[in-house]
XYZ file of C-alpha atoms in Angstrom:
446
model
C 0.000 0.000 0.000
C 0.810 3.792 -1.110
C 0.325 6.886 1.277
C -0.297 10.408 -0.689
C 1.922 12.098 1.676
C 4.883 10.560 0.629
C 5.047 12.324 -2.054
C 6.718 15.362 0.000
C 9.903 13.218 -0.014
C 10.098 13.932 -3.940
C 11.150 17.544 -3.284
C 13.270 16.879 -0.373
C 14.857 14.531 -2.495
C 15.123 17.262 -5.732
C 16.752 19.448 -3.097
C 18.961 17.166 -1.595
C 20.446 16.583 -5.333
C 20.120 20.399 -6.511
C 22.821 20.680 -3.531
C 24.972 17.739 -3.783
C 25.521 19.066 -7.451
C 26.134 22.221 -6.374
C 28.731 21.300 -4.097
C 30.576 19.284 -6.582
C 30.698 22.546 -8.339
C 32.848 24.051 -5.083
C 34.286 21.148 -5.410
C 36.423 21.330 -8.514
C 37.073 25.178 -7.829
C 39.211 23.894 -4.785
C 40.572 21.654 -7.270
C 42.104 23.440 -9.630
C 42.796 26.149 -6.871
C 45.211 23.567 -6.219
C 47.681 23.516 -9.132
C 46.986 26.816 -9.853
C 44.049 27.844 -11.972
C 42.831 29.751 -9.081
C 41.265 32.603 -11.342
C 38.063 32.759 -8.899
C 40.011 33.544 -5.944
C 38.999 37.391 -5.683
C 35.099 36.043 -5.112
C 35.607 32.843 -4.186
C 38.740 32.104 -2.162
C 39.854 29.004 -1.221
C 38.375 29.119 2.423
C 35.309 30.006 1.207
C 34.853 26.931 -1.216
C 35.810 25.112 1.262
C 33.220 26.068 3.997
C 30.597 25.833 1.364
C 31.732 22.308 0.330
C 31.446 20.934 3.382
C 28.551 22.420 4.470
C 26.525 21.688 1.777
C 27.348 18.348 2.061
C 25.890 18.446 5.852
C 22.608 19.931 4.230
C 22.298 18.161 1.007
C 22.472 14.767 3.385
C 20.017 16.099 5.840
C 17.897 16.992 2.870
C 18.098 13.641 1.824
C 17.330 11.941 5.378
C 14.523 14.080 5.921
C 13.052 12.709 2.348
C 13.735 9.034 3.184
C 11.977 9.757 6.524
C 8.856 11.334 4.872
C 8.704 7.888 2.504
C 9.420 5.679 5.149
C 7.789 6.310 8.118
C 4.161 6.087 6.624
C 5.289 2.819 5.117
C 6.214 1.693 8.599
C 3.226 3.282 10.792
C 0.856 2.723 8.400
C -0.801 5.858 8.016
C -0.220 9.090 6.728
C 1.883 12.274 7.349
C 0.098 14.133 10.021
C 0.716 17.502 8.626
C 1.848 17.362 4.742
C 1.516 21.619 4.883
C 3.756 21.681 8.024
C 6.039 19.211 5.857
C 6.629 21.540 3.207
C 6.986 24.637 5.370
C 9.701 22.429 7.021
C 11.205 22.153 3.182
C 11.035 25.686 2.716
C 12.775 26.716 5.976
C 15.413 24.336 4.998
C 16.216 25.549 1.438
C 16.511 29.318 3.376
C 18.984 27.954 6.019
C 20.924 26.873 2.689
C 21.022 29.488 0.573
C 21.281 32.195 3.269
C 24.403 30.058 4.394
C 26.070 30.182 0.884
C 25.117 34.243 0.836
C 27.151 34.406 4.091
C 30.028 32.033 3.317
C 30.890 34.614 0.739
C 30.931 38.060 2.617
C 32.723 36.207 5.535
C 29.766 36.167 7.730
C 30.602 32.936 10.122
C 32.203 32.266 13.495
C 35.673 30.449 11.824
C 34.864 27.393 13.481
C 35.695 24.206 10.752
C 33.127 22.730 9.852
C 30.134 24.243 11.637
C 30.882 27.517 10.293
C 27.224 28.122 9.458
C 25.733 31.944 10.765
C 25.115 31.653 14.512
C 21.582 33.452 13.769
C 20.682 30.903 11.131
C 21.451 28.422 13.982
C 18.264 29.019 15.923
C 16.188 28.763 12.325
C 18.239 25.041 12.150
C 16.420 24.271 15.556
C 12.830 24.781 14.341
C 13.377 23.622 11.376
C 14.329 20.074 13.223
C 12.179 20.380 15.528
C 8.801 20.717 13.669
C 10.173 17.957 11.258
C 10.729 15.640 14.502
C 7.569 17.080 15.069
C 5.883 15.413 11.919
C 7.697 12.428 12.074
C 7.041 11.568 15.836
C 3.353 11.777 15.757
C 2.771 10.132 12.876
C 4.828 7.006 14.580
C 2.549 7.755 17.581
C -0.619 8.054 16.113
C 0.349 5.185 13.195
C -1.244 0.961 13.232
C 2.149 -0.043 14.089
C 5.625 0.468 15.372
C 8.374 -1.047 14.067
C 11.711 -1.878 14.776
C 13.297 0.132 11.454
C 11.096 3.187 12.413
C 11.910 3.341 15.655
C 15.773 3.096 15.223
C 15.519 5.821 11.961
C 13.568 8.135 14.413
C 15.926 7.690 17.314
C 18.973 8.299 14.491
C 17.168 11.435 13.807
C 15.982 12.666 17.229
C 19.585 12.203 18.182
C 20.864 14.261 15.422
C 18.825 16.925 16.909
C 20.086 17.052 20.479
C 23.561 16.848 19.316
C 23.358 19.572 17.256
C 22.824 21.577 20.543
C 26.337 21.542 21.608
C 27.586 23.109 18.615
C 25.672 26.286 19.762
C 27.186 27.232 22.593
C 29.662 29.844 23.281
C 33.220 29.248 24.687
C 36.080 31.754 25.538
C 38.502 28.331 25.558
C 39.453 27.146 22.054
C 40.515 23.459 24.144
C 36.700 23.466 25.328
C 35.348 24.860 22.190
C 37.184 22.343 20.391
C 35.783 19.465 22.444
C 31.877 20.267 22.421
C 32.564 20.671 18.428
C 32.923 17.281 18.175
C 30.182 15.995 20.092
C 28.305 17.431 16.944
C 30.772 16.795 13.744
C 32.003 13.177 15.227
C 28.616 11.765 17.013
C 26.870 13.362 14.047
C 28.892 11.216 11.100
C 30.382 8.421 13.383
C 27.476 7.514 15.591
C 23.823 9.123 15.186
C 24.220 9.273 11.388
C 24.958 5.354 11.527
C 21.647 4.903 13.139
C 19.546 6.712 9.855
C 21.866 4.647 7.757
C 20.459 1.867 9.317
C 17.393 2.704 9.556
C 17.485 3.234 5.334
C 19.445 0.084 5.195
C 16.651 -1.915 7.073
C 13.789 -0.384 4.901
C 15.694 -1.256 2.000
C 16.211 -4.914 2.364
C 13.360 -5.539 3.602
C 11.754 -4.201 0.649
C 14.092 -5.749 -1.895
C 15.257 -9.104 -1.020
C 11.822 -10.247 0.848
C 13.749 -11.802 3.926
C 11.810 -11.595 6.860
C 11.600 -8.483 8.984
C 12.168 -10.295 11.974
C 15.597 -11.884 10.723
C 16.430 -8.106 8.993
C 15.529 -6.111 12.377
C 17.409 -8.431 14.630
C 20.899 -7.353 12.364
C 19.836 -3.635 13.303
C 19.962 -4.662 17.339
C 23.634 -5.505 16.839
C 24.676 -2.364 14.694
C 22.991 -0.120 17.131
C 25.156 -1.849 19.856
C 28.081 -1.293 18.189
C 27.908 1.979 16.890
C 27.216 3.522 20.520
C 30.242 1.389 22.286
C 32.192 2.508 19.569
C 31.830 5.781 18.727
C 30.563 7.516 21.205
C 34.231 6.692 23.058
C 35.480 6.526 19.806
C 35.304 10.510 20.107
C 38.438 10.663 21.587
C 40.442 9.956 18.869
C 39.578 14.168 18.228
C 40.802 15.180 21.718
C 44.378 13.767 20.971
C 46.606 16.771 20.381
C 44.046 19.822 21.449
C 45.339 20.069 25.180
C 42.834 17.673 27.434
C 43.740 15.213 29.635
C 46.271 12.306 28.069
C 43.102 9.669 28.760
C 42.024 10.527 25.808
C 44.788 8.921 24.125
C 44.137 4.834 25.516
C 40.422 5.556 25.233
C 40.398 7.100 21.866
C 43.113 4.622 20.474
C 41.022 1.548 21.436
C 37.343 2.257 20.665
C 38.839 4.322 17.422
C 40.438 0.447 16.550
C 36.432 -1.257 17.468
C 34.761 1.705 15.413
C 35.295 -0.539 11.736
C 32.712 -2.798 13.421
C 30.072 -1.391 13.019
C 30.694 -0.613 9.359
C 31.618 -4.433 9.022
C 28.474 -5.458 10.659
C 26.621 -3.473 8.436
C 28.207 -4.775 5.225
C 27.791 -8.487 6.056
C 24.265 -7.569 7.156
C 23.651 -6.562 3.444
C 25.442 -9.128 1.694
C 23.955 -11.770 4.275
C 19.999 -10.631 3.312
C 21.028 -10.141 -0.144
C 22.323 -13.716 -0.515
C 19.126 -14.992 1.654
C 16.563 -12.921 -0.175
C 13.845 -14.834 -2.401
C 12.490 -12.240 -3.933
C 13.628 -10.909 -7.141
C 12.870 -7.414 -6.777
C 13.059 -5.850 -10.569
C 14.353 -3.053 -9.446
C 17.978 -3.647 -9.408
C 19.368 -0.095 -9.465
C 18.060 0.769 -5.876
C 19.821 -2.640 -5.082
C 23.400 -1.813 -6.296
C 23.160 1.340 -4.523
C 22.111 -0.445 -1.106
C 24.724 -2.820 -0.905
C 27.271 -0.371 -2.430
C 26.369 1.898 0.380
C 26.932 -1.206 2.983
C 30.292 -2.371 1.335
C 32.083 0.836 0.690
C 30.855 2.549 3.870
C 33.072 -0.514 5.549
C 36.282 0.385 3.264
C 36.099 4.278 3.486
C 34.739 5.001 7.179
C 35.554 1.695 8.902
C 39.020 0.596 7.012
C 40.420 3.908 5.919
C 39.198 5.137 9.566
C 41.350 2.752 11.509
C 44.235 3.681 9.325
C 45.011 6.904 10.444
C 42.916 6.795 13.714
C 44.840 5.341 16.191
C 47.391 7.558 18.056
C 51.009 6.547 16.582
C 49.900 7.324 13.153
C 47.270 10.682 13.946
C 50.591 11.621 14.912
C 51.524 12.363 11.831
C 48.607 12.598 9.582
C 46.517 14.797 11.784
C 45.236 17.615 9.553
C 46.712 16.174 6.448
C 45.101 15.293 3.250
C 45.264 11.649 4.497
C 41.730 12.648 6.297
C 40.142 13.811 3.111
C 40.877 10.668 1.799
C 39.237 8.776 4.557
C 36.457 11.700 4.649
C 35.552 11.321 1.077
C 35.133 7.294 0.761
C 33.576 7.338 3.724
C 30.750 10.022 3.483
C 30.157 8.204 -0.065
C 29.747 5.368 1.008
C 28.038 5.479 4.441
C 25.697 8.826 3.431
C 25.780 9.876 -0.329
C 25.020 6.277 -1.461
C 22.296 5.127 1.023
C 20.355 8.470 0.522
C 20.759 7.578 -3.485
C 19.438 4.369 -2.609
C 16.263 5.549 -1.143
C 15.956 7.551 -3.920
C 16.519 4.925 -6.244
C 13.747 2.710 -4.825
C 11.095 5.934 -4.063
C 11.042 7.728 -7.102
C 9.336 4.773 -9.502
C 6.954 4.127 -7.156
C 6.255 7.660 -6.452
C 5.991 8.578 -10.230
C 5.057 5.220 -12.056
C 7.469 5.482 -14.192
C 10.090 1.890 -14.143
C 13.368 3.253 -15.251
C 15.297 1.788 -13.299
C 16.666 -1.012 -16.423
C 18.124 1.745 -18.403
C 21.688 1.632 -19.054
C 22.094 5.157 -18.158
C 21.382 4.244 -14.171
C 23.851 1.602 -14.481
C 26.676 3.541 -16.057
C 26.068 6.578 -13.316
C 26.434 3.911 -10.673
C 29.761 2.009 -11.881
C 31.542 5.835 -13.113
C 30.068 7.544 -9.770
C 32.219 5.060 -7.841
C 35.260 3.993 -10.031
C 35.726 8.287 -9.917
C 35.425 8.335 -6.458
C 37.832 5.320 -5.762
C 40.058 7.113 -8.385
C 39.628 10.322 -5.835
C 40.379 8.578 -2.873
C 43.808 6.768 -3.967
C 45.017 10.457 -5.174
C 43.986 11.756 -2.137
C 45.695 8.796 -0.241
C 48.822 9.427 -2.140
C 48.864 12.817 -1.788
C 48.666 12.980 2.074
C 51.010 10.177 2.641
C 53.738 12.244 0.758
C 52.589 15.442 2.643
C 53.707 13.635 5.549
C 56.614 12.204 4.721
C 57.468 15.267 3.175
C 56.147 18.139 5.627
C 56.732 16.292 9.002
C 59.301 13.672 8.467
C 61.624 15.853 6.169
C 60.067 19.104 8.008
C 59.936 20.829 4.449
C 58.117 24.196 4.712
C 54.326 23.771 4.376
C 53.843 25.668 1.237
C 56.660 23.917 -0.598
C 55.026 20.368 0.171
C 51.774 22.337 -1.174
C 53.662 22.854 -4.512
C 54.978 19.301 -4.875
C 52.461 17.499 -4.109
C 50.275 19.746 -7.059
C 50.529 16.922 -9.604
C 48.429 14.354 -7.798
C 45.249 16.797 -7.743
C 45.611 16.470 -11.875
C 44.767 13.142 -11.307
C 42.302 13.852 -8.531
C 40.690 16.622 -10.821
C 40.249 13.604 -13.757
C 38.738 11.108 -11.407
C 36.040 14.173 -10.146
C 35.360 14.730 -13.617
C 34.441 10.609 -13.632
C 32.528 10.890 -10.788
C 30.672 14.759 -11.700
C 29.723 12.162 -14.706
C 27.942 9.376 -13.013
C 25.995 12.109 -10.610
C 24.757 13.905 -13.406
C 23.722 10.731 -15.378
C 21.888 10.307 -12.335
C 20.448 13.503 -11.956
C 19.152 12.759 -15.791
C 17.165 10.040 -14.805
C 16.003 11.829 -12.041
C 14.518 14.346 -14.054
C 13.431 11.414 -16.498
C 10.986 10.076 -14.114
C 8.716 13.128 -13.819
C 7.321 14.937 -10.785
C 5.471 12.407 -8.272
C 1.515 11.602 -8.707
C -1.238 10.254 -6.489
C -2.260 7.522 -9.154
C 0.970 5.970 -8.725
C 1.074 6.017 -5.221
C -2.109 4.352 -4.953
C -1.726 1.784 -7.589
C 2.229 0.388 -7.148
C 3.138 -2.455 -4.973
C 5.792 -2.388 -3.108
């Protein structure tokens, strides 16, 4: 059965892309910054792009969250939205926070403070913007036929989200304490709360796809939770290394840090376990590439690449190097961008009636989309691990290392361009299946 209301997750979703494409944008103008083409630089320096590429990466994935929870949660409760009005005023409010963000980026309107560098006043429109979308989202579980294991845990992921966005807020004289509330938001955001909604998705997903039981796929989701709050919660610590608190840190950093791939491991053989059980031979195999994609390649980027330059003998000396934007990019690919393309994948014929999900187009989006951003990740890797060797073994001046290591963002700068492909092949087909309609939503099985 179909709910009209979940049709609101279409334009969350047609946001959530409209950003992610214009970050890649920022994207390559850090890029060729880089080795040199930095003919932008008197409107856009390279601070700038770099506050609005990450940032818009926080929002397009929120964006895309708060779309799979509009499509799932009515699924799971069995009833519609309670407010669909209140759902896109909640959209609206959003799309401000973004573009008023970008406006400020630009005429240096933000507290300095890396990654949450977002306008203190937009901060309080952030709250009620959450809050009346937890709003939504709660009492339609509440007032729903049923409550389910999936809904609960994507709700929780969310609600969580929420609260720990409240530390980020606050004011502090001390750049040591300032430094350690930040990452109660940027870590517990990406490396524990965040795992929760990709669960959640993840759950959804094979459940819908492979036809194993919901019993056997919810019981998986007990263990992930488990393992994602005994790791990284304490797995924090690994930020509080060098930043001037107690030496603690570095034991209890250093050994949840080395437990943290778990969870990402759990969640891969979780996939490729229901996969492999699964009866059902769901036709729509696009949704399914991108679902265990999102499970296997969240396990190499945030749980492998993570451990590599996590524990305390090697942060040492690739703290603040571009060995983290190595791990950073695989791993917000793969545990993020990929599941929130996978809800997409499955939503959007269902929600428009249209089955494109066979062309050849979705395919070759999926395989260049990755193979660029593997390609991106090993030039990255190589990068950084000179810039080490380079800047704090040989203790070569900063900006010299900057000019040697130049050639490898060629190579990063063709891979992009192989990934920029596959996204906008799969923004095509996104536009390809039309705007959402009720007669769809009523009539497709799921």
């Amino acid at each position: 059965m179909k709910y009209k209301s979940q049709k609101v997750a279409y334009w969350f979703f047609a946001l959530s892309l409209l950003l992610f494409a214009l970050q890649i944008v920022y994207g390559f103008i850090m890029g060729f910054a880089r080795i040199g083409f930095d003919g932008l630089h008197e409107f856009i320096p390279f601070n700038t792009a770099r506050a609005v590429h990450t940032n818009l990466l926080v929002v397009w994935l929120l964006s895309g969250f708060m779309g799979a929870a509009y499509y799932i949660i009515p699924e799971e409760a069995q009833r519609e939205l309670v407010s669909v009005k209140l759902a896109y005023v909640q959209l609206i409010s959003l799309a401000v926070v973004g573009v008023v963000a970008i406006v400020g980026f630009h005429f240096n309107i933000w507290e300095g403070r890396k990654f949450l560098e977002i306008p203190r006043p937009l901060d309080y429109l952030v709250v009620v913007n959450v809050l009346l979308f937890l709003g939504i989202i709660i009492m339609t579980l509440i007032k729903g036929k049923r409550k389910t294991t999936t809904a609960l845990v994507l709700t929780m992921g969310l609600l969580f989200a929420a609260l720990l966005y409240l530390p980020g807020m606050l004011p502090f004289d001390s750049q040591v304490t300032d430094s350690f509330f930040r990452w109660w938001v940027v870590h517990l955001w990406v490396e524990g709360v965040w795992e929760l909604i990709m669960g959640g998705i993840l759950s959804f997903l094979l459940i819908k796809l492979t036809g194993v039981d919901r019993e056997v796929i919810e019981k998986w989701l007990y263990v992930i939770v488990g393992l994602t709050f005994l790791s990284g919660v304490l797995g924090t610590g690994h930020h509080y290394y060098y930043i001037g608190v107690n030496n603690i840190w570095l034991i209890v950093g250093g050994i949840f840090s080395a437990l943290e791939p778990l969870a990402f491991l759990a969640m891969a053989l979780f996939a490729v376990n229901m996969y492999r059980k699964g009866e059902k031979k769901h036709p729509n195999k696009l949704a399914l590439y991108w679902t265990l994609g999102a499970a296997i390649v969240s396990f190499i980027g945030a749980g492998l690449l993570g451990f590599a330059h996590t524990l305390p003998q090697t942060n040492l000396y690739t703290h603040g190097t571009l060995v983290t934007a190595m791990h950073g990019h695989l791993a917000f690919w793969g545990a993020y961008a990929m599941i929130v393309l996978a809800i997409i994948s499955y939503s959007l014929p269902n929600m428009t009636g249209r089955k494109l999900y066979e062309s050849s187009r979705g395919r070759i989006a999926f395989w260049t989309a990755n193979i660029g951003m593997i390609g991106m990740t090993v030039a990255f890797g190589v990068a950084g691990v000179a810039q080490v060797y380079l800047e704090r073994k040989m203790k070569m001046d900063f900006m010299e290392v900057q000019n040697e290591i130049s050639v490898h963002f060629i190579v990063l700068i063709l891979c992009a361009t192989l990934f920029g492909t596959g996204i906008v092949l799969y923004m095509i087909d996104f536009i390809k299946h039309g705007r959402p309609n009720d007669e769809a939503l009523e009539t497709t099985d799921n």
